[in-house]
Amino acid sequence: MSDPLVIAGRKLESRLILGTGGFASLDALAQAIEASATELVTLALRRVDPTQRGSIVDVLDRAGVALLPNTAGCYTARDAVTTARLAREAFETDWIKLEVIGDDRTLLPDGPELLRAAEELVADGFVVLPYTNDDPILAVRLQDVGCAAVMPLGSPIGSGMGIRNPYNLRIMRERVELPLILDAGVGTASDAALAMELGCDGVLCASAISRAQDPTAMAGAIRAAVQAGRTAHLAGRIPRRLHAEASTTDAGLPDFDAPPAGTPHGAG
Amino acid sequence: MSDPLVIAGRKLESRLILGTGGFASLDALAQAIEASATELVTLALRRVDPTQRGSIVDVLDRAGVALLPNTAGCYTARDAVTTARLAREAFETDWIKLEVIGDDRTLLPDGPELLRAAEELVADGFVVLPYTNDDPILAVRLQDVGCAAVMPLGSPIGSGMGIRNPYNLRIMRERVELPLILDAGVGTASDAALAMELGCDGVLCASAISRAQDPTAMAGAIRAAVQAGRTAHLAGRIPRRLHAEASTTDAGLPDFDAPPAGTPHGAG
Amino acid sequence: MSDPLVIAGRKLESRLILGTGGFASLDALAQAIEASATELVTLALRRVDPTQRGSIVDVLDRAGVALLPNTAGCYTARDAVTTARLAREAFETDWIKLEVIGDDRTLLPDGPELLRAAEELVADGFVVLPYTNDDPILAVRLQDVGCAAVMPLGSPIGSGMGIRNPYNLRIMRERVELPLILDAGVGTASDAALAMELGCDGVLCASAISRAQDPTAMAGAIRAAVQAGRTAHLAGRIPRRLHAEASTTDAGLPDFDAPPAGTPHGAG
Amino acid sequence: MSDPLVIAGRKLESRLILGTGGFASLDALAQAIEASATELVTLALRRVDPTQRGSIVDVLDRAGVALLPNTAGCYTARDAVTTARLAREAFETDWIKLEVIGDDRTLLPDGPELLRAAEELVADGFVVLPYTNDDPILAVRLQDVGCAAVMPLGSPIGSGMGIRNPYNLRIMRERVELPLILDAGVGTASDAALAMELGCDGVLCASAISRAQDPTAMAGAIRAAVQAGRTAHLAGRIPRRLHAEASTTDAGLPDFDAPPAGTPHGAG
Amino acid sequence: MIVHVNGATQEIDDGATVATVVQTMNPTPAARGVAVAVDAEVVPRGQWERRELHDGARVEILTAVQGG
Amino acid sequence: MIVHVNGATQEIDDGATVATVVQTMNPTPAARGVAVAVDAEVVPRGQWERRELHDGARVEILTAVQGG
Amino acid sequence: MIVHVNGATQEIDDGATVATVVQTMNPTPAARGVAVAVDAEVVPRGQWERRELHDGARVEILTAVQGG
Amino acid sequence: MIVHVNGATQEIDDGATVATVVQTMNPTPAARGVAVAVDAEVVPRGQWERRELHDGARVEILTAVQGG
């Protein structure tokens, strides 16, 4: 029973997008890709280093995954647009994970610059997946300018703090029809499950996997958690209550103590 | 790669224990058992109802699962002990999920009565799995009197509120060597994953599955979540940080703007 | 407009009870007592130290506060009862803050021992104020055996973690008619206000004040917070909503853009 | 000991700014102003209603408070700028609480439009206090364009949900030197205290007071809570710990049980 | 002679056993999953046939239900 | 001549000023707390008397209300 | 004769009372805030003068400290 | 003639092309995953051979790395 994530017409059987930052080696990355079952993987552009051995592109090609280049490190719409165009040239894909950050300590997105870059890239034919904060209004604006998905954070990149404000994601889900991909903050499996239960369509995860003590195992865990959360979301959870709701009926409860009421004991 | 939960010497490949309360029918229960892959299932004792059709014991026997009778509805150690003995007689098992509650609105356990009942049943040869609150001290006392596992709540039975106080479970995990099974409060998949990440050895779940809109799907979701949480726990999660930790390096970041510092532009 | 806290017939105008542990000096304590406006102050019994200068009893007597001796450090009902009797002898008061702990790392109460000691001390004529965990059932049991108040923790003594499980306090408040005094875990002013808003009748606070960088200032802050929380509780707060509720009406909003609908512009 | 809030050179002895929306009558407003001790009060502009009796401006003038007109109901920078200019004309003040919202259901701010309006109004000589979301980057941008304060939300206007993401406020506080005023979401006293403890310089509160069952009492409660939170912030709270930290020493603990170690009992 | 079976008063013959009343409540008494207490004491299945009930006995005949 | 005052169409004489329409809406126009925009531009109070309205002008006459 | 006072062994004369050992530990025994247990039983202040200690008695002399 | 390649100053012959400098930095320039900007404008791979560099040109030669 297929339940694919569809972004810009592309069907992805896996709802987990893997970020490649932080893996200790290309081998570790290759193993995590396999364990994660992902079909879409991010990568970045940096200056050529003549001493570098091994190419991440080869690893990703061998794994058969689609590429999602990012614009990490850009602080302005202009730099992000340039970087996106270089990525298109380098990787022959129109897809771009758009990052325009405001600060190198929080790596939080700069909303106005992000919106500007998104608008320009959409006009230039890109399939734009913006990394944004958890602001529902900005998410709607990004939808309005023609992005292909909206990728809010749960908490800062690499912080592992999970979803700090689930209410914002709930409100965002009410307002945004595009695919919602939780894009930062996952620290462990339950965070990924929660994202899906809140109505996200997918999860993008890098550090939680790449920097775990056992990245391959964590890739499997988060893969399972994304599926579990998705299934749970569709299965319709029970409501929350302050008090208890018995799971065992009181009907037919034995009475070991008193003689039945109103019975003249020993009367027979 | 087997990673069984071992309680009183019995190996359980599944770390999910299924409670049977709340299923709309025995068929629905049978399907959920299969979807959950559980190997241990609770049931209760009530007065014989001559009009009843179908036996839960037959369903459980056909499913090949072990039985875990409970003492639901007991308010005193005495009633719980009597009920446990009847369950042993009825189901030919020494295992008992011991419940001694204090209140029919919260169904919260009565600690002193629970401890008394546990002590008595251990002395009588039972394998005692007590449903307890999240008090680390009471958990240690239950361990001390010879219980086979400790089963703390996350929140009241059937409340679906998840784990209200994760700190207590962390402290309990530090103090208790016995298997810890989260026994109440799971509302959806992420709650089950979180329990395992906090170091629980298993999860007992009834209402979250039986009262979900699609119980079979939710059984599969929670099964996957328990495994995901277990794997994530063993995989060693990243630490939490207030600020970000970049997943893409800044090394080799291009500079599209300024001419290189100190270069007399056009000097050549 | 007086709104005293009444425990065992004694009226206290201040709803803040001060714990004396952790102050750097008796002077610091005296200043904090004054800043806190408390009328009831804890103290402990330890072996006489012939080298000790200054008596805490003198300080408390000069401040005009009532004494609330505790049984800190007791692990059994028996030791707690003996300590309480010595305190009665030493301080000529029937009041006792009853502590029976289970563990020197968490200092969490041992429920069954606590209940036993409470019962014995009540029978012996004490006014018993038990330090307990946040278990609503145990709170009811303590009420049932004749305690004068119930003093649940918010989090472990000295942890400064605030109220980890507000739901338990809400449930406890529904079930307990005795004065409820939050007795551990306050880290700062907002914690104390929250306790009162949840329906507690008072707050007992030691470390948050005594170990603050400026204990006198913090005493004033927590005093104000207790009053603020009490007043807010009685004032009836607004309900919580997921979405917004405008505080400025839309009626009469100007329209700077369009000509009024249906008006043939310039027709006149 | 004065500790005024200084905005654009104006000293405010009270750190509580009162919003006037939602009061049932001007009398109720007047009483709340007095109970709150505020010195700065918001109001809005709407079309003249010839049937209206009584003027809020008269009430505020009699109370001796300064006016802070808002631009509530504006969805674009253009409308907000026009409204601000009308407010300056109407109330003879350069101060403006700038609101540019994105959505009439969440009333959440529209970041890019807000920033544009702020820039234009600063250039036009206004003292701009923007109502913004809890995005630290946007807060820095608002500071950069010359605002006089930054007023982040804790949760949506009128929601009473308190501070949903305290981490964002902590990060914002690290980055913003301007006065930070929590501007939406306060539901009760503890929320206001928490805002101050997180380092906010003030709190703006409307619905929590005006729609409380007893607005005058709640005004007093929130006034006290703001002061308590401010004092606690400056007093230096204790650190948070997972485990306990004893407030009573173990030194000198009596031993009622065993004879002293190594003593041949009765040997004398 | 009067006994109380699952909370209801029932007239039985003198000398009636646990097995007798079990059979009236549960036509298939051999089925696994049934247990009996008389006056709050468990009566093992093996004793049902020979255990006679006394006047006023409180009999609880229980079986498995969903729960837990 | 037709103008639009606070969203409602109103017929006024040629040469009517802002002050004229303000007075119809608000009998105490000197009161602090009133501001006027014509075609989305603020008209300062000092100009109300001499600022004539053109045909089709959109006039907003605003005053203080409670608000957040 | 040997007694154990606050955990330390102490030699005292036969017939010595509680008051005697209290005085050695605490020069101002009248002070409020002191209590004594012998063998885990409280000895009220009024009995200190006449209560003789037996060989091996465990005496705890306690006083007020900060706490709680 | 001086150009700036990846932030470093480099002397090249007049008439040198983008392809020339790419080859010096990256011995396998045909490899997928490389892109070039001159003065912040992308130079498509197909133009590398014929696009001559001007004096002072700022050349960025980028390739794939882990990230995101």
JSON list of N, CA and C in Angstrom, two decimals, chain C residues 157-174:
[
{"chain": "C", "resi": 157, "resn": "ILE", "atom": "N", "xyz": [13.89, 18.36, 45.89]},
{"chain": "C", "resi": 157, "resn": "ILE", "atom": "CA", "xyz": [14.40, 19.40, 46.79]},
{"chain": "C", "resi": 157, "resn": "ILE", "atom": "C", "xyz": [15.66, 20.02, 46.22]},
{"chain": "C", "resi": 158, "resn": "GLY", "atom": "N", "xyz": [15.67, 21.31, 46.10]},
{"chain": "C", "resi": 158, "resn": "GLY", "atom": "CA", "xyz": [16.86, 22.02, 45.66]},
{"chain": "C", "resi": 158, "resn": "GLY", "atom": "C", "xyz": [17.16, 21.92, 44.19]},
{"chain": "C", "resi": 159, "resn": "SER", "atom": "N", "xyz": [16.30, 21.23, 43.43]},
{"chain": "C", "resi": 159, "resn": "SER", "atom": "CA", "xyz": [16.59, 21.06, 42.00]},
{"chain": "C", "resi": 159, "resn": "SER", "atom": "C", "xyz": [16.27, 22.32, 41.20]},
{"chain": "C", "resi": 160, "resn": "GLY", "atom": "N", "xyz": [15.39, 23.15, 41.73]},
{"chain": "C", "resi": 160, "resn": "GLY", "atom": "CA", "xyz": [15.03, 24.36, 41.00]},
{"chain": "C", "resi": 160, "resn": "GLY", "atom": "C", "xyz": [14.32, 24.09, 39.68]},
{"chain": "C", "resi": 161, "resn": "MET", "atom": "N", "xyz": [13.75, 22.91, 39.55]},
{"chain": "C", "resi": 161, "resn": "MET", "atom": "CA", "xyz": [13.12, 22.53, 38.29]},
{"chain": "C", "resi": 161, "resn": "MET", "atom": "C", "xyz": [11.65, 22.95, 38.21]},
{"chain": "C", "resi": 162, "resn": "GLY", "atom": "N", "xyz": [11.16, 23.64, 39.20]},
{"chain": "C", "resi": 162, "resn": "GLY", "atom": "CA", "xyz": [9.78, 24.10, 39.15]},
{"chain": "C", "resi": 162, "resn": "GLY", "atom": "C", "xyz": [8.79, 22.96, 39.30]},
{"chain": "C", "resi": 163, "resn": "ILE", "atom": "N", "xyz": [7.66, 23.11, 38.68]},
{"chain": "C", "resi": 163, "resn": "ILE", "atom": "CA", "xyz": [6.59, 22.12, 38.78]},
{"chain": "C", "resi": 163, "resn": "ILE", "atom": "C", "xyz": [6.62, 21.26, 37.55]},
{"chain": "C", "resi": 164, "resn": "ARG", "atom": "N", "xyz": [7.18, 20.07, 37.69]},
{"chain": "C", "resi": 164, "resn": "ARG", "atom": "CA", "xyz": [7.38, 19.23, 36.51]},
{"chain": "C", "resi": 164, "resn": "ARG", "atom": "C", "xyz": [6.08, 18.65, 35.98]},
{"chain": "C", "resi": 165, "resn": "ASN", "atom": "N", "xyz": [5.13, 18.44, 36.83]},
{"chain": "C", "resi": 165, "resn": "ASN", "atom": "CA", "xyz": [3.88, 17.81, 36.39]},
{"chain": "C", "resi": 165, "resn": "ASN", "atom": "C", "xyz": [2.68, 18.56, 36.95]},
{"chain": "C", "resi": 166, "resn": "PRO", "atom": "N", "xyz": [2.33, 19.68, 36.33]},
{"chain": "C", "resi": 166, "resn": "PRO", "atom": "CA", "xyz": [1.21, 20.48, 36.83]},
{"chain": "C", "resi": 166, "resn": "PRO", "atom": "C", "xyz": [-0.10, 19.70, 36.84]},
{"chain": "C", "resi": 167, "resn": "TYR", "atom": "N", "xyz": [-0.22, 18.71, 35.98]},
{"chain": "C", "resi": 167, "resn": "TYR", "atom": "CA", "xyz": [-1.46, 17.93, 35.92]},
{"chain": "C", "resi": 167, "resn": "TYR", "atom": "C", "xyz": [-1.70, 17.23, 37.25]},
{"chain": "C", "resi": 168, "resn": "ASN", "atom": "N", "xyz": [-0.66, 16.66, 37.81]},
{"chain": "C", "resi": 168, "resn": "ASN", "atom": "CA", "xyz": [-0.84, 15.99, 39.10]},
{"chain": "C", "resi": 168, "resn": "ASN", "atom": "C", "xyz": [-1.31, 16.95, 40.17]},
{"chain": "C", "resi": 169, "resn": "LEU", "atom": "N", "xyz": [-0.79, 18.16, 40.17]},
{"chain": "C", "resi": 169, "resn": "LEU", "atom": "CA", "xyz": [-1.25, 19.12, 41.18]},
{"chain": "C", "resi": 169, "resn": "LEU", "atom": "C", "xyz": [-2.71, 19.50, 40.94]},
{"chain": "C", "resi": 170, "resn": "ARG", "atom": "N", "xyz": [-3.09, 19.62, 39.68]},
{"chain": "C", "resi": 170, "resn": "ARG", "atom": "CA", "xyz": [-4.50, 19.93, 39.39]},
{"chain": "C", "resi": 170, "resn": "ARG", "atom": "C", "xyz": [-5.41, 18.82, 39.91]},
{"chain": "C", "resi": 171, "resn": "ILE", "atom": "N", "xyz": [-5.00, 17.58, 39.65]},
{"chain": "C", "resi": 171, "resn": "ILE", "atom": "CA", "xyz": [-5.81, 16.45, 40.11]},
{"chain": "C", "resi": 171, "resn": "ILE", "atom": "C", "xyz": [-5.82, 16.41, 41.64]},
{"chain": "C", "resi": 172, "resn": "MET", "atom": "N", "xyz": [-4.67, 16.65, 42.24]},
{"chain": "C", "resi": 172, "resn": "MET", "atom": "CA", "xyz": [-4.59, 16.64, 43.70]},
{"chain": "C", "resi": 172, "resn": "MET", "atom": "C", "xyz": [-5.52, 17.70, 44.30]},
{"chain": "C", "resi": 173, "resn": "ARG", "atom": "N", "xyz": [-5.51, 18.86, 43.66]},
{"chain": "C", "resi": 173, "resn": "ARG", "atom": "CA", "xyz": [-6.35, 19.96, 44.16]},
{"chain": "C", "resi": 173, "resn": "ARG", "atom": "C", "xyz": [-7.84, 19.57, 44.12]},
{"chain": "C", "resi": 174, "resn": "GLU", "atom": "N", "xyz": [-8.23, 18.82, 43.10]},
{"chain": "C", "resi": 174, "resn": "GLU", "atom": "CA", "xyz": [-9.62, 18.37, 43.02]},
{"chain": "C", "resi": 174, "resn": "GLU", "atom": "C", "xyz": [-9.97, 17.43, 44.17]}
]
